[in-house]
Amino acid sequence: MKKASFLLNSLFFLSLALGLFSCETRKPENQQPEPQVFSPEAEATPSVTTDTSATLNSEKPIQEETAPEPTPRKLPSREELKKITPSQEAKRALSADAMKAYRMKPEAFGAYMQTRIPYYRGKGDLKAQNDVVKIEINAEEMRIETAKGSQIFPMK
């Protein structure tokens, strides 16, 4: 019994060693793709055939018009990237106000948001949503949806 298991285990390890050895000694195939060569002269100068009847009928010779190359745009500086726009500030404030709904009761949160109407007036369309509240602000109204219901306040 011990002899059979020993032979079986040694056969397994021998086949495993041969498999690893054969993978290690295998050489990769040397098939490198053929590089494509781009020649802009060949494509930039298409053959132009001139019709003799067309040149007789037209007074001006046919000219190829080239579009002016667009100027590259300048990258913004670090100060410009760090600058916070008023709309970004309003979105951040609305997000912070929406987080206050976790600490307040829905009625108290509605009263608090009613006091924030002058701040959000004229800031554009804003939206904020989390697990407790959904706030939508546009030019006409502020809509607050909570688990207790929906409240709408005019933005006047």
PDB file of C-alpha atoms in Angstrom:
ATOM      1  CA  MET A   1       0.000   0.000   0.000  1.00  0.00           C
ATOM      2  CA  LYS A   2       2.768   2.392   0.936  1.00  0.00           C
ATOM      3  CA  LYS A   3       4.700   1.465  -2.185  1.00  0.00           C
ATOM      4  CA  ALA A   4       1.743   2.241  -4.459  1.00  0.00           C
ATOM      5  CA  SER A   5       1.096   5.637  -2.892  1.00  0.00           C
ATOM      6  CA  PHE A   6       4.803   6.474  -3.025  1.00  0.00           C
ATOM      7  CA  LEU A   7       4.940   5.575  -6.740  1.00  0.00           C
ATOM      8  CA  LEU A   8       1.771   7.535  -7.435  1.00  0.00           C
ATOM      9  CA  ASN A   9       3.051  10.631  -5.610  1.00  0.00           C
ATOM     10  CA  SER A  10       6.466  10.442  -7.267  1.00  0.00           C
ATOM     11  CA  LEU A  11       4.827  10.074 -10.694  1.00  0.00           C
ATOM     12  CA  PHE A  12       2.668  13.139  -9.983  1.00  0.00           C
ATOM     13  CA  PHE A  13       5.645  15.268  -8.912  1.00  0.00           C
ATOM     14  CA  LEU A  14       7.721  14.076 -11.850  1.00  0.00           C
ATOM     15  CA  SER A  15       4.999  15.045 -14.338  1.00  0.00           C
ATOM     16  CA  LEU A  16       4.617  18.399 -12.603  1.00  0.00           C
ATOM     17  CA  ALA A  17       8.373  19.041 -12.824  1.00  0.00           C
ATOM     18  CA  LEU A  18       8.441  18.105 -16.510  1.00  0.00           C
ATOM     19  CA  GLY A  19       5.504  20.398 -17.199  1.00  0.00           C
ATOM     20  CA  LEU A  20       7.192  23.334 -15.480  1.00  0.00           C
ATOM     21  CA  PHE A  21      10.489  22.602 -17.229  1.00  0.00           C
ATOM     22  CA  SER A  22       8.824  22.485 -20.626  1.00  0.00           C
ATOM     23  CA  CYS A  23       7.107  25.822 -19.998  1.00  0.00           C
ATOM     24  CA  GLU A  24      10.369  27.439 -18.906  1.00  0.00           C
ATOM     25  CA  THR A  25      12.373  26.239 -21.923  1.00  0.00           C
ATOM     26  CA  ARG A  26       9.721  27.236 -24.461  1.00  0.00           C
ATOM     27  CA  LYS A  27      10.830  30.100 -26.671  1.00  0.00           C
ATOM     28  CA  PRO A  28       8.364  32.808 -27.684  1.00  0.00           C
ATOM     29  CA  GLU A  29       7.386  33.106 -31.284  1.00  0.00           C
ATOM     30  CA  ASN A  30       9.132  35.965 -33.042  1.00  0.00           C
ATOM     31  CA  GLN A  31       6.216  37.328 -34.974  1.00  0.00           C
ATOM     32  CA  GLN A  32       6.429  41.072 -34.755  1.00  0.00           C
ATOM     33  CA  PRO A  33       3.806  43.053 -36.630  1.00  0.00           C
ATOM     34  CA  GLU A  34       4.853  44.986 -39.671  1.00  0.00           C
ATOM     35  CA  PRO A  35       4.929  48.709 -38.778  1.00  0.00           C
ATOM     36  CA  GLN A  36       2.721  50.944 -40.874  1.00  0.00           C
ATOM     37  CA  VAL A  37       4.459  53.886 -42.445  1.00  0.00           C
ATOM     38  CA  PHE A  38       2.517  57.115 -42.758  1.00  0.00           C
ATOM     39  CA  SER A  39       3.572  59.491 -45.467  1.00  0.00           C
ATOM     40  CA  PRO A  40       1.690  62.786 -45.279  1.00  0.00           C
ATOM     41  CA  GLU A  41       3.048  63.924 -48.675  1.00  0.00           C
ATOM     42  CA  ALA A  42       1.191  61.148 -50.469  1.00  0.00           C
ATOM     43  CA  GLU A  43      -2.168  61.990 -48.882  1.00  0.00           C
ATOM     44  CA  ALA A  44      -1.755  65.769 -48.705  1.00  0.00           C
ATOM     45  CA  THR A  45      -1.289  66.193 -52.453  1.00  0.00           C
ATOM     46  CA  PRO A  46      -4.168  64.409 -54.145  1.00  0.00           C
ATOM     47  CA  SER A  47      -4.046  64.248 -57.881  1.00  0.00           C
ATOM     48  CA  VAL A  48      -6.117  67.072 -59.327  1.00  0.00           C
ATOM     49  CA  THR A  49      -7.440  66.573 -62.807  1.00  0.00           C
ATOM     50  CA  THR A  50      -8.376  69.685 -64.668  1.00  0.00           C
ATOM     51  CA  ASP A  51     -11.065  69.546 -67.260  1.00  0.00           C
ATOM     52  CA  THR A  52     -10.341  71.726 -70.257  1.00  0.00           C
ATOM     53  CA  SER A  53     -13.998  72.675 -70.647  1.00  0.00           C
ATOM     54  CA  ALA A  54     -14.183  73.736 -67.006  1.00  0.00           C
ATOM     55  CA  THR A  55     -11.127  75.957 -67.327  1.00  0.00           C
ATOM     56  CA  LEU A  56     -12.494  77.530 -70.489  1.00  0.00           C
ATOM     57  CA  ASN A  57     -15.839  78.357 -68.877  1.00  0.00           C
ATOM     58  CA  SER A  58     -14.429  79.762 -65.667  1.00  0.00           C
ATOM     59  CA  GLU A  59     -12.276  82.853 -65.576  1.00  0.00           C
ATOM     60  CA  LYS A  60     -10.497  82.087 -62.282  1.00  0.00           C
ATOM     61  CA  PRO A  61      -8.269  79.045 -61.900  1.00  0.00           C
ATOM     62  CA  ILE A  62      -9.294  76.468 -59.289  1.00  0.00           C
ATOM     63  CA  GLN A  63      -7.334  76.947 -56.077  1.00  0.00           C
ATOM     64  CA  GLU A  64      -7.267  74.739 -53.023  1.00  0.00           C
ATOM     65  CA  GLU A  65      -8.286  76.619 -49.917  1.00  0.00           C
ATOM     66  CA  THR A  66      -6.586  75.632 -46.716  1.00  0.00           C
ATOM     67  CA  ALA A  67      -8.312  76.281 -43.440  1.00  0.00           C
ATOM     68  CA  PRO A  68      -6.277  78.217 -40.888  1.00  0.00           C
ATOM     69  CA  GLU A  69      -4.898  76.046 -38.120  1.00  0.00           C
ATOM     70  CA  PRO A  70      -6.651  76.567 -34.791  1.00  0.00           C
ATOM     71  CA  THR A  71      -4.491  78.127 -32.138  1.00  0.00           C
ATOM     72  CA  PRO A  72      -3.836  75.841 -29.172  1.00  0.00           C
ATOM     73  CA  ARG A  73      -5.762  76.720 -26.047  1.00  0.00           C
ATOM     74  CA  LYS A  74      -3.803  77.904 -23.065  1.00  0.00           C
ATOM     75  CA  LEU A  75      -3.993  75.679 -19.995  1.00  0.00           C
ATOM     76  CA  PRO A  76      -5.446  77.317 -16.875  1.00  0.00           C
ATOM     77  CA  SER A  77      -3.070  78.338 -14.123  1.00  0.00           C
ATOM     78  CA  ARG A  78      -3.103  76.854 -10.628  1.00  0.00           C
ATOM     79  CA  GLU A  79      -4.876  79.908  -9.239  1.00  0.00           C
ATOM     80  CA  GLU A  80      -7.610  79.607 -11.882  1.00  0.00           C
ATOM     81  CA  LEU A  81      -8.057  75.925 -11.102  1.00  0.00           C
ATOM     82  CA  LYS A  82      -8.367  76.602  -7.378  1.00  0.00           C
ATOM     83  CA  LYS A  83     -10.876  79.414  -7.917  1.00  0.00           C
ATOM     84  CA  ILE A  84     -14.361  78.468  -6.719  1.00  0.00           C
ATOM     85  CA  THR A  85     -17.229  79.746  -8.840  1.00  0.00           C
ATOM     86  CA  PRO A  86     -20.458  81.025  -7.249  1.00  0.00           C
ATOM     87  CA  SER A  87     -22.409  78.049  -8.614  1.00  0.00           C
ATOM     88  CA  GLN A  88     -19.905  75.625  -7.035  1.00  0.00           C
ATOM     89  CA  GLU A  89     -20.201  77.476  -3.734  1.00  0.00           C
ATOM     90  CA  ALA A  90     -24.011  77.293  -3.884  1.00  0.00           C
ATOM     91  CA  LYS A  91     -23.899  73.535  -4.637  1.00  0.00           C
ATOM     92  CA  ARG A  92     -21.597  72.953  -1.688  1.00  0.00           C
ATOM     93  CA  ALA A  93     -23.814  75.017   0.620  1.00  0.00           C
ATOM     94  CA  LEU A  94     -26.925  73.124  -0.490  1.00  0.00           C
ATOM     95  CA  SER A  95     -25.156  69.817   0.095  1.00  0.00           C
ATOM     96  CA  ALA A  96     -24.154  70.959   3.590  1.00  0.00           C
ATOM     97  CA  ASP A  97     -27.734  72.072   4.266  1.00  0.00           C
ATOM     98  CA  ALA A  98     -29.030  68.681   3.098  1.00  0.00           C
ATOM     99  CA  MET A  99     -26.704  66.992   5.601  1.00  0.00           C
ATOM    100  CA  LYS A 100     -28.368  68.993   8.386  1.00  0.00           C
ATOM    101  CA  ALA A 101     -31.547  66.999   7.749  1.00  0.00           C
ATOM    102  CA  TYR A 102     -29.930  64.069   9.573  1.00  0.00           C
ATOM    103  CA  ARG A 103     -29.858  66.085  12.821  1.00  0.00           C
ATOM    104  CA  MET A 104     -33.232  67.855  12.526  1.00  0.00           C
ATOM    105  CA  LYS A 105     -36.851  66.807  12.487  1.00  0.00           C
ATOM    106  CA  PRO A 106     -38.543  67.240   9.092  1.00  0.00           C
ATOM    107  CA  GLU A 107     -40.667  70.196  10.279  1.00  0.00           C
ATOM    108  CA  ALA A 108     -37.665  71.983  11.755  1.00  0.00           C
ATOM    109  CA  PHE A 109     -35.627  71.315   8.638  1.00  0.00           C
ATOM    110  CA  GLY A 110     -38.370  72.816   6.460  1.00  0.00           C
ATOM    111  CA  ALA A 111     -38.398  75.958   8.620  1.00  0.00           C
ATOM    112  CA  TYR A 112     -34.598  76.165   8.444  1.00  0.00           C
ATOM    113  CA  MET A 113     -34.599  75.846   4.649  1.00  0.00           C
ATOM    114  CA  GLN A 114     -37.228  78.575   4.441  1.00  0.00           C
ATOM    115  CA  THR A 115     -34.730  80.934   6.110  1.00  0.00           C
ATOM    116  CA  ARG A 116     -32.130  79.981   3.457  1.00  0.00           C
ATOM    117  CA  ILE A 117     -34.303  81.159   0.529  1.00  0.00           C
ATOM    118  CA  PRO A 118     -32.597  84.592   0.280  1.00  0.00           C
ATOM    119  CA  TYR A 119     -29.187  82.909  -0.066  1.00  0.00           C
ATOM    120  CA  TYR A 120     -30.278  80.530  -2.834  1.00  0.00           C
ATOM    121  CA  ARG A 121     -32.306  83.148  -4.735  1.00  0.00           C
ATOM    122  CA  GLY A 122     -30.704  83.818  -8.115  1.00  0.00           C
ATOM    123  CA  LYS A 123     -28.178  80.973  -7.860  1.00  0.00           C
ATOM    124  CA  GLY A 124     -29.812  78.927 -10.628  1.00  0.00           C
ATOM    125  CA  ASP A 125     -31.128  75.374 -10.636  1.00  0.00           C
ATOM    126  CA  LEU A 126     -29.707  73.332  -7.757  1.00  0.00           C
ATOM    127  CA  LYS A 127     -30.337  69.779  -6.567  1.00  0.00           C
ATOM    128  CA  ALA A 128     -29.219  67.821  -3.529  1.00  0.00           C
ATOM    129  CA  GLN A 129     -30.286  64.380  -2.379  1.00  0.00           C
ATOM    130  CA  ASN A 130     -29.317  61.984   0.396  1.00  0.00           C
ATOM    131  CA  ASP A 131     -31.033  59.205   2.348  1.00  0.00           C
ATOM    132  CA  VAL A 132     -33.226  61.586   4.351  1.00  0.00           C
ATOM    133  CA  VAL A 133     -34.078  64.523   2.085  1.00  0.00           C
ATOM    134  CA  LYS A 134     -34.297  65.560  -1.569  1.00  0.00           C
ATOM    135  CA  ILE A 135     -34.010  69.280  -2.334  1.00  0.00           C
ATOM    136  CA  GLU A 136     -34.670  70.892  -5.712  1.00  0.00           C
ATOM    137  CA  ILE A 137     -34.317  74.630  -6.228  1.00  0.00           C
ATOM    138  CA  ASN A 138     -35.208  76.551  -9.376  1.00  0.00           C
ATOM    139  CA  ALA A 139     -36.092  80.176 -10.119  1.00  0.00           C
ATOM    140  CA  GLU A 140     -39.736  79.838  -9.014  1.00  0.00           C
ATOM    141  CA  GLU A 141     -39.737  77.441  -6.056  1.00  0.00           C
ATOM    142  CA  MET A 142     -37.848  75.348  -3.536  1.00  0.00           C
ATOM    143  CA  ARG A 143     -39.096  71.766  -3.242  1.00  0.00           C
ATOM    144  CA  ILE A 144     -38.155  69.707  -0.166  1.00  0.00           C
ATOM    145  CA  GLU A 145     -39.138  66.040  -0.013  1.00  0.00           C
ATOM    146  CA  THR A 146     -38.721  64.130   3.247  1.00  0.00           C
ATOM    147  CA  ALA A 147     -40.184  60.948   4.701  1.00  0.00           C
ATOM    148  CA  LYS A 148     -43.000  63.024   6.236  1.00  0.00           C
ATOM    149  CA  GLY A 149     -43.987  64.552   2.910  1.00  0.00           C
ATOM    150  CA  SER A 150     -43.218  67.309   0.452  1.00  0.00           C
ATOM    151  CA  GLN A 151     -42.949  71.053   1.102  1.00  0.00           C
ATOM    152  CA  ILE A 152     -42.867  73.751  -1.561  1.00  0.00           C
ATOM    153  CA  PHE A 153     -41.696  77.293  -0.861  1.00  0.00           C
ATOM    154  CA  PRO A 154     -41.847  80.144  -3.399  1.00  0.00           C
ATOM    155  CA  MET A 155     -38.482  81.781  -4.122  1.00  0.00           C
ATOM    156  CA  LYS A 156     -39.753  85.344  -3.668  1.00  0.00           C
TER     157      LYS A 156
END
